[in-house]
GROMACS .gro file of C-alpha atoms in nm:
model
   76
    1MET     CA    1   0.000   0.000   0.000
    2THR     CA    2   0.116   0.354  -0.071
    3THR     CA    3  -0.016   0.709  -0.042
    4VAL     CA    4  -0.071   0.953  -0.328
    5THR     CA    5   0.089   1.295  -0.271
    6THR     CA    6  -0.079   1.626  -0.353
    7LYS     CA    7   0.115   1.623  -0.680
    8GLY     CA    8  -0.030   1.282  -0.774
    9GLN     CA    9   0.297   1.101  -0.707
   10VAL     CA   10   0.337   0.764  -0.541
   11THR     CA   11   0.628   0.567  -0.405
   12ILE     CA   12   0.648   0.216  -0.545
   13PRO     CA   13   0.734  -0.016  -0.256
   14LYS     CA   14   1.081  -0.170  -0.275
   15PRO     CA   15   0.960  -0.532  -0.296
   16VAL     CA   16   0.751  -0.438  -0.602
   17ARG     CA   17   1.042  -0.247  -0.761
   18ASP     CA   18   1.270  -0.545  -0.701
   19LEU     CA   19   1.014  -0.789  -0.845
   20LEU     CA   20   0.966  -0.583  -1.162
   21GLY     CA   21   1.331  -0.478  -1.199
   22ILE     CA   22   1.243  -0.109  -1.166
   23VAL     CA   23   1.545   0.111  -1.093
   24PRO     CA   24   1.591   0.490  -1.092
   25GLY     CA   25   1.526   0.615  -1.444
   26SER     CA   26   1.304   0.320  -1.536
   27ARG     CA   27   0.988   0.399  -1.727
   28VAL     CA   28   0.660   0.239  -1.623
   29ASP     CA   29   0.313   0.228  -1.773
   30PHE     CA   30  -0.027   0.184  -1.612
   31ARG     CA   31  -0.271  -0.040  -1.796
   32ARG     CA   32  -0.628  -0.139  -1.726
   33ASP     CA   33  -0.708  -0.509  -1.750
   34ALA     CA   34  -1.034  -0.647  -1.885
   35ASP     CA   35  -1.154  -0.703  -1.527
   36GLY     CA   36  -1.099  -0.334  -1.442
   37ASN     CA   37  -0.781  -0.372  -1.239
   38VAL     CA   38  -0.502  -0.124  -1.305
   39VAL     CA   39  -0.162  -0.288  -1.354
   40LEU     CA   40   0.184  -0.133  -1.328
   41VAL     CA   41   0.401  -0.252  -1.617
   42PRO     CA   42   0.770  -0.171  -1.672
   43VAL     CA   43   0.829  -0.033  -2.022
   44LYS     CA   44   1.064  -0.255  -2.218
   45LYS     CA   45   1.375  -0.089  -2.355
   46LYS     CA   46   1.426  -0.085  -2.728
   47SER     CA   47   1.640  -0.368  -2.857
   48ALA     CA   48   2.010  -0.303  -2.829
   49ALA     CA   49   2.167  -0.133  -3.127
   50SER     CA   50   2.402  -0.342  -3.335
   51MET     CA   51   2.775  -0.271  -3.325
   52PHE     CA   52   2.746  -0.086  -3.656
   53GLU     CA   53   2.447   0.125  -3.546
   54LYS     CA   54   2.642   0.239  -3.239
   55LEU     CA   55   2.929   0.356  -3.458
   56ARG     CA   56   2.717   0.524  -3.725
   57GLY     CA   57   2.801   0.891  -3.761
   58HIS     CA   58   3.109   0.885  -3.537
   59ALA     CA   59   3.383   0.880  -3.799
   60GLY     CA   60   3.385   1.255  -3.858
   61LYS     CA   61   3.452   1.411  -4.197
   62GLY     CA   62   3.572   1.145  -4.434
   63LEU     CA   63   3.815   1.159  -4.719
   64SER     CA   64   3.706   1.275  -5.063
   65THR     CA   65   3.718   1.033  -5.355
   66ASP     CA   66   4.030   1.206  -5.489
   67GLU     CA   67   4.202   1.176  -5.149
   68ILE     CA   68   4.116   0.806  -5.127
   69MET     CA   69   4.246   0.743  -5.479
   70ALA     CA   70   4.568   0.932  -5.402
   71LEU     CA   71   4.609   0.733  -5.080
   72THR     CA   72   4.564   0.399  -5.256
   73ARG     CA   73   4.814   0.502  -5.523
   74GLY     CA   74   5.071   0.600  -5.261
   75LYS     CA   75   5.065   0.972  -5.350
   76ILE     CA   76   4.992   1.092  -4.997
   0.00000   0.00000   0.00000
């Protein structure tokens, strides 16, 4: 059992947080079941990004085609 504050906030009891794996920063959702009960559900994180998705956009400004050609020909 918990009490609602004047701001509409509640504290989720520790045993419930532990059971659901809720930690600071976790997102939760409230859903209504067919029988009318309201259920607290942790929001699943998006699937982990692949190694390539994590690196996308981190290479900085790349070489131009002319620079690449000069590099492969040993002119740089």
